[in-house]
Short mmCIF file of C-alpha atoms in Angstrom, two decimals:
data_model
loop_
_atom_site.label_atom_id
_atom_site.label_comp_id
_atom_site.label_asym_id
_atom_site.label_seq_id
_atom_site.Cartn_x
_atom_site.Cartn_y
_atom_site.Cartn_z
CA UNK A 49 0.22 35.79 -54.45
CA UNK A 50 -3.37 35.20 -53.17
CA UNK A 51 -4.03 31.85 -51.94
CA UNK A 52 -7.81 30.35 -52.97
CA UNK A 53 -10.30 28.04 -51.31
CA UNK A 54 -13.89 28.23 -52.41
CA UNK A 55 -13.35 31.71 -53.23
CA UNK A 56 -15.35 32.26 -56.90
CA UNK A 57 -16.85 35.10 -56.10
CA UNK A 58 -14.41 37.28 -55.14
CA UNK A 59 -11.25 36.08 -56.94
CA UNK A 60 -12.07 37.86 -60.76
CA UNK A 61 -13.22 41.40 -58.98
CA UNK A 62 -9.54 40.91 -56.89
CA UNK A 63 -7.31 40.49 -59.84
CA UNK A 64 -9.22 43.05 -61.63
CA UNK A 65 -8.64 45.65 -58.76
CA UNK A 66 -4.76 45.04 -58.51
CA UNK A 67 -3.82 45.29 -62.18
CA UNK A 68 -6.01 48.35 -61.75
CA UNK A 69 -3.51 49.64 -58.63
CA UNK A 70 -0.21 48.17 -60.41
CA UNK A 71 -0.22 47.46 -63.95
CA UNK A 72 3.22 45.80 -63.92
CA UNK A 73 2.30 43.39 -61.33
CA UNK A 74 2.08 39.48 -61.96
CA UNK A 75 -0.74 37.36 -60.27
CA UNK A 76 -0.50 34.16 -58.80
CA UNK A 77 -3.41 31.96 -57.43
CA UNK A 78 -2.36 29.31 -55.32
CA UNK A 79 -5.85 27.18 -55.28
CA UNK A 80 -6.69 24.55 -52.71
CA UNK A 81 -8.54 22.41 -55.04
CA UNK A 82 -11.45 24.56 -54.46
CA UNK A 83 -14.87 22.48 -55.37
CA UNK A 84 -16.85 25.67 -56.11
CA UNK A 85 -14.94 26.37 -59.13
CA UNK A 86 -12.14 28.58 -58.12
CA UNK A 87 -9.31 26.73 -60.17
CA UNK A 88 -11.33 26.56 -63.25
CA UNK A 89 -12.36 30.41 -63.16
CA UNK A 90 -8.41 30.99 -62.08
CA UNK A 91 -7.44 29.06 -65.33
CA UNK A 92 -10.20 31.08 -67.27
CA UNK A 93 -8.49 34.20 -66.11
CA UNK A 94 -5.13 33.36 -66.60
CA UNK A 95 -5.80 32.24 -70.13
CA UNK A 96 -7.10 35.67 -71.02
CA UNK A 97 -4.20 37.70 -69.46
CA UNK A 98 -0.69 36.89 -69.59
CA UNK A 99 0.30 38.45 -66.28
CA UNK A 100 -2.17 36.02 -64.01
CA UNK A 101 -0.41 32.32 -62.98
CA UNK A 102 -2.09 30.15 -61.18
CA UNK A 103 -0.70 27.14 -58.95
CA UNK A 104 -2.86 23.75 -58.41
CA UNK A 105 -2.80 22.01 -55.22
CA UNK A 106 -4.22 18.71 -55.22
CA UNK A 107 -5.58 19.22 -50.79
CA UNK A 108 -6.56 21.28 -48.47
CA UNK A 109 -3.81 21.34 -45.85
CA UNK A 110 -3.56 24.93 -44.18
CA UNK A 111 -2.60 28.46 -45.26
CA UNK A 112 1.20 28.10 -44.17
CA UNK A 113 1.48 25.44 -47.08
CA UNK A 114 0.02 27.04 -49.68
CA UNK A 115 2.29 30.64 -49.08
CA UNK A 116 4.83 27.75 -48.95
CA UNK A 117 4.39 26.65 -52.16
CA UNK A 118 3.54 29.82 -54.15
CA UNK A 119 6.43 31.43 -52.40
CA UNK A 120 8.85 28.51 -53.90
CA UNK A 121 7.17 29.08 -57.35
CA UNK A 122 8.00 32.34 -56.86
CA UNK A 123 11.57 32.61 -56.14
CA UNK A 124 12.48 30.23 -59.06
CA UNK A 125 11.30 33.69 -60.71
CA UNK A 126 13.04 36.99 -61.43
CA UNK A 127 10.78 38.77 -59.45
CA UNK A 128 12.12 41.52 -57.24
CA UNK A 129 9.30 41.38 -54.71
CA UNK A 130 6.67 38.71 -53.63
CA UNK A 131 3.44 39.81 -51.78
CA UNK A 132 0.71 38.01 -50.67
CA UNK A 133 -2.89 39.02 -49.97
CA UNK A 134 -5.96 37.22 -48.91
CA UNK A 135 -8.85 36.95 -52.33
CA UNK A 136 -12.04 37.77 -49.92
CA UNK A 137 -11.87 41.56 -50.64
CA UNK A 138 -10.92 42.08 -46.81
CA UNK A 139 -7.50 43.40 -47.95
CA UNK A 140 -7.65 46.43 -50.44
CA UNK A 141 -5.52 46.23 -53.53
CA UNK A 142 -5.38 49.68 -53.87
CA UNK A 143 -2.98 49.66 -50.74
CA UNK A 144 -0.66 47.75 -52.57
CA UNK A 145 1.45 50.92 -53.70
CA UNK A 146 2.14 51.68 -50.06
CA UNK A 147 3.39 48.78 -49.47
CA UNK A 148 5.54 48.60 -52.44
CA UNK A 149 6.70 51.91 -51.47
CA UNK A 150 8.63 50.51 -48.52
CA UNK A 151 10.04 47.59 -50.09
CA UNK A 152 11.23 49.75 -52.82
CA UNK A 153 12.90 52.32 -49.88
CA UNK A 154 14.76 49.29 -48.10
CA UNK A 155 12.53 46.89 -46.49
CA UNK A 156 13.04 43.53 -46.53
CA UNK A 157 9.23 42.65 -45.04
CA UNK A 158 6.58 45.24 -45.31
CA UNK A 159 3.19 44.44 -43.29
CA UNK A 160 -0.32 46.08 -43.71
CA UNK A 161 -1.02 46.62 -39.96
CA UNK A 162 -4.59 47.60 -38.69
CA UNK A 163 -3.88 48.29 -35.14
CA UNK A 164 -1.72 51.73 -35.82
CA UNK A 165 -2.91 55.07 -36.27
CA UNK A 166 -5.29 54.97 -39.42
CA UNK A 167 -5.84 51.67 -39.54
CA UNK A 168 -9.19 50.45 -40.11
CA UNK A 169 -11.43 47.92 -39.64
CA UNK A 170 -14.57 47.28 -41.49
CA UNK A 171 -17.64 45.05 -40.58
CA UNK A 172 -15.61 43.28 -38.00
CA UNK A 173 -17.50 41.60 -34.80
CA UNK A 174 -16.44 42.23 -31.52
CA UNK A 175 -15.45 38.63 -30.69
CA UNK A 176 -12.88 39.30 -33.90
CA UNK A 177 -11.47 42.02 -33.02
CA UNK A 178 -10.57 40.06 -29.31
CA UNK A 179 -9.51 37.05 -30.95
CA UNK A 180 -6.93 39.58 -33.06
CA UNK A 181 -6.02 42.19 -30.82
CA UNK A 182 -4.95 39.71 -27.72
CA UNK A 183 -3.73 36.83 -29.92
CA UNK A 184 -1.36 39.86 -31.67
CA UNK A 185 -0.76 40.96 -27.63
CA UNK A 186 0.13 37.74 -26.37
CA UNK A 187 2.62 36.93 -29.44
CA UNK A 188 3.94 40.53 -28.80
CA UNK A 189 4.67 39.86 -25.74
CA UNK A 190 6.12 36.29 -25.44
CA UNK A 191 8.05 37.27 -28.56
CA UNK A 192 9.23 40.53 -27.44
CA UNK A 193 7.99 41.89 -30.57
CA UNK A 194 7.90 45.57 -31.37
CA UNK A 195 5.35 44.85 -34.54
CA UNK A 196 1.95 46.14 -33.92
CA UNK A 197 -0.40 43.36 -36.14
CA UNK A 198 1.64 39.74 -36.88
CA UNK A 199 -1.42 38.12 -37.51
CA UNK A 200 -1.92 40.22 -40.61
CA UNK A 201 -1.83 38.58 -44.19
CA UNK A 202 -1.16 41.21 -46.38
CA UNK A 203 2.95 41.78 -46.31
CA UNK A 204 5.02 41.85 -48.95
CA UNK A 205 9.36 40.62 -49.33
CA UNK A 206 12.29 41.09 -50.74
CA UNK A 207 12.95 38.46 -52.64
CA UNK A 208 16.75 37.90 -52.20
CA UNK A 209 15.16 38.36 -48.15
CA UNK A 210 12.53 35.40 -49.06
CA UNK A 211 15.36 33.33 -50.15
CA UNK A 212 17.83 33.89 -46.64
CA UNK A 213 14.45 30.93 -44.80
CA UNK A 214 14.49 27.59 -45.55
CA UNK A 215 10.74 27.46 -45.96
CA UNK A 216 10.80 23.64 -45.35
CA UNK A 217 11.40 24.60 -41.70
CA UNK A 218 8.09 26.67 -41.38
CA UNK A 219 5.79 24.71 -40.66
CA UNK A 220 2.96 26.17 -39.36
CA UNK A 221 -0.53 25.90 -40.81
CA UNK A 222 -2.88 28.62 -40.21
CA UNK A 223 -2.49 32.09 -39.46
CA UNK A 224 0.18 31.02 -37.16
CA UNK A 225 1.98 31.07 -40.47
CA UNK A 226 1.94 34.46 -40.24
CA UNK A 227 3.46 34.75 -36.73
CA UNK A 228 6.39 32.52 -37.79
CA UNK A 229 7.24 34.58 -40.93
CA UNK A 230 7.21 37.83 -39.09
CA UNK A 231 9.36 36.43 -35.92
CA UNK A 232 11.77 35.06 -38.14
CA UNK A 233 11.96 38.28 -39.79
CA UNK A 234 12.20 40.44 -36.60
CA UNK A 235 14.85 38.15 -34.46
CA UNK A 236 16.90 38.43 -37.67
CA UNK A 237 17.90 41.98 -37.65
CA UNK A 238 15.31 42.42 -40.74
CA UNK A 239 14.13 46.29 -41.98
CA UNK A 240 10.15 45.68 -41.14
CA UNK A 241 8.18 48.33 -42.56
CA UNK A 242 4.78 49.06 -40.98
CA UNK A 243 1.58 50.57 -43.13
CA UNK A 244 -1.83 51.46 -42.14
CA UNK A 245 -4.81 49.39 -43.88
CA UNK A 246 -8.59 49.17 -44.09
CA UNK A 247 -9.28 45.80 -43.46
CA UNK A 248 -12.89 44.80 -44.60
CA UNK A 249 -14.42 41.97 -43.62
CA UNK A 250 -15.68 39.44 -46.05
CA UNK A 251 -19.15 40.14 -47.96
CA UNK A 252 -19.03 36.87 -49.79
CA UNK A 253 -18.11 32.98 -49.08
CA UNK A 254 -16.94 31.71 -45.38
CA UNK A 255 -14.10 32.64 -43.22
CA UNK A 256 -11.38 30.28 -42.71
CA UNK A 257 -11.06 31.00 -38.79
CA UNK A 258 -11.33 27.69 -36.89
CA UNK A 259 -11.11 26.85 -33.02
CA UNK A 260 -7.78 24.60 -34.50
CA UNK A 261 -6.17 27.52 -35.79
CA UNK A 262 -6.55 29.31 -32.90
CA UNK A 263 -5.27 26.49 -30.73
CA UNK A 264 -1.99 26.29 -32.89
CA UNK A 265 -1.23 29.99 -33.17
CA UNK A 266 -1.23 29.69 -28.60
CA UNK A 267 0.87 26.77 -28.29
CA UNK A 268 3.44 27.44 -31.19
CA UNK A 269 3.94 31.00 -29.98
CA UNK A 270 4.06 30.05 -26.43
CA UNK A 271 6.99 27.28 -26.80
CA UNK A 272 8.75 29.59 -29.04
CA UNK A 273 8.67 32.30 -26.31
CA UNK A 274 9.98 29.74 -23.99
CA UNK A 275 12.42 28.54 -25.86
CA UNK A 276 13.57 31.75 -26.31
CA UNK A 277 13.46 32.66 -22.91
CA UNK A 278 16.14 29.55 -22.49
CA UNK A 279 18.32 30.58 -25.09
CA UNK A 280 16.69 27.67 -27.61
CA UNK A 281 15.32 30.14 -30.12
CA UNK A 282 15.88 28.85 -33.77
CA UNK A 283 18.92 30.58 -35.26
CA UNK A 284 19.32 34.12 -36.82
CA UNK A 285 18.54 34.30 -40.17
CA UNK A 286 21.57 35.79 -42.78
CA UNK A 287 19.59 38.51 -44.70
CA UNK A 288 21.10 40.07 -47.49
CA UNK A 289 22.13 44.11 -47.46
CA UNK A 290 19.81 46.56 -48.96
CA UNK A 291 18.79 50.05 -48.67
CA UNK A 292 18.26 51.81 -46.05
CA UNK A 293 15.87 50.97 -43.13
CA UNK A 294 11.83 51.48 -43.52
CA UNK A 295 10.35 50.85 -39.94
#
């Protein structure tokens, strides 16, 4: 699932590179209405290969919505798992066995993480690498998480895992998003496997990072660390049994 906004061209090269890493795969573009041409060129693609979908969205209104919706178009599916991935090239497709690996050993979330031992990051600035490595900190800590990169956006589910959240309750917008999914995950007893990535930064188009996003990633994650502090947390999520654990 690879979410789109004004992301022409990158999108065909992306699609091109994960058939390339897993044949079997389906594609889904979830486009934002994109006025450089995204949807059209998604269409185009989809047309000539079976296995690429592509979802319409008629705004712009953050990343958490747009996972939202592809994830509901993708549970109405047979699919066994669901990842997502961002279409700028900064995630590498031909990861995506490793992370299938662990959902296929028993994970019900499996996360590409660049702050563990051989992970990589490529073309980053400084002030990015801050932003990341104390936003991920700060969540870590208020959270009492033990996962090393929350921010990241290229995890993978179990489906019948996906389907234990009522995704009408996750409502945040940015990479916050993110956060949310991965807390809700953790608190919940879930099997949260952990993978090493090269994380490239973005030769072509504009990132997405605003001062906004960053403003909504502190405050959500600092109520929900004093909520649960309180006791107020939101409630445990019921996963379903699998295999056996992957962390």
């Amino acid at each position: 699932m690879i979410p789109t906004y004004n992301e022409i061209a990158s999108i065909s090269g992306i699609v091109e590179r994960i058939f390339a890493a897993v044949p079997e795969a389906n594609v889904l573009i979830v486009d934002d209405n994109s006025p450089d041409g995204t949807g059209e060129l998604a269409d185009q693609l989809s047309s000539d290969d079976s296995r690429v979908h592509v979802l319409h969205r008629t705004e712009k209104n953050g990343l958490g919505a747009a996972y939202g919706a592809g994830f509901r178009w993708a549970l109405d599916k047979p699919y066994d798992f669901i990842v997502e991935m961002d279409a700028d090239g900064s995630h590498q497709p031909e990861e995506l066995p490793l992370l299938i690996a662990l959902l296929e050993s028993g994970s019900d979330m499996a996360i590409g993480t660049r702050w563990i031992p051989g992970g990589v990051i490529v073309n980053w600035p400084a002030y990015r690498k801050f932003i990341s490595r104390s936003g991920t900190a700060y969540a870590r800590i208020l959270l009492q998480s033990k996962l090393h990169d929350l921010t990241s956006g290229y995890r993978g589910f179990r489906a019948d895992s996906l389907r234990a959240i009522d995704l009408q309750t996750v409502n945040s917008q940015g990479y916050c998003f993110q956060i949310e999914m991965a807390w809700l995950f953790e608190r919940s007893g879930a099997r949260i496997g952990e993978f090493p990535i090269t994380f490239v930064e973005r030769s072509e188009g504009v990132s997405k990072m605003s001062t906004g996003i960053v403003v909504e990633a502190l405050a959500k994650v600092t109520g929900w660390g004093l909520s649960s502090l309180v006791g107020r947390a939101p409630e445990r999520l019921a996963l379903p049994a699998a295999g056996s654990a992957a962390r």
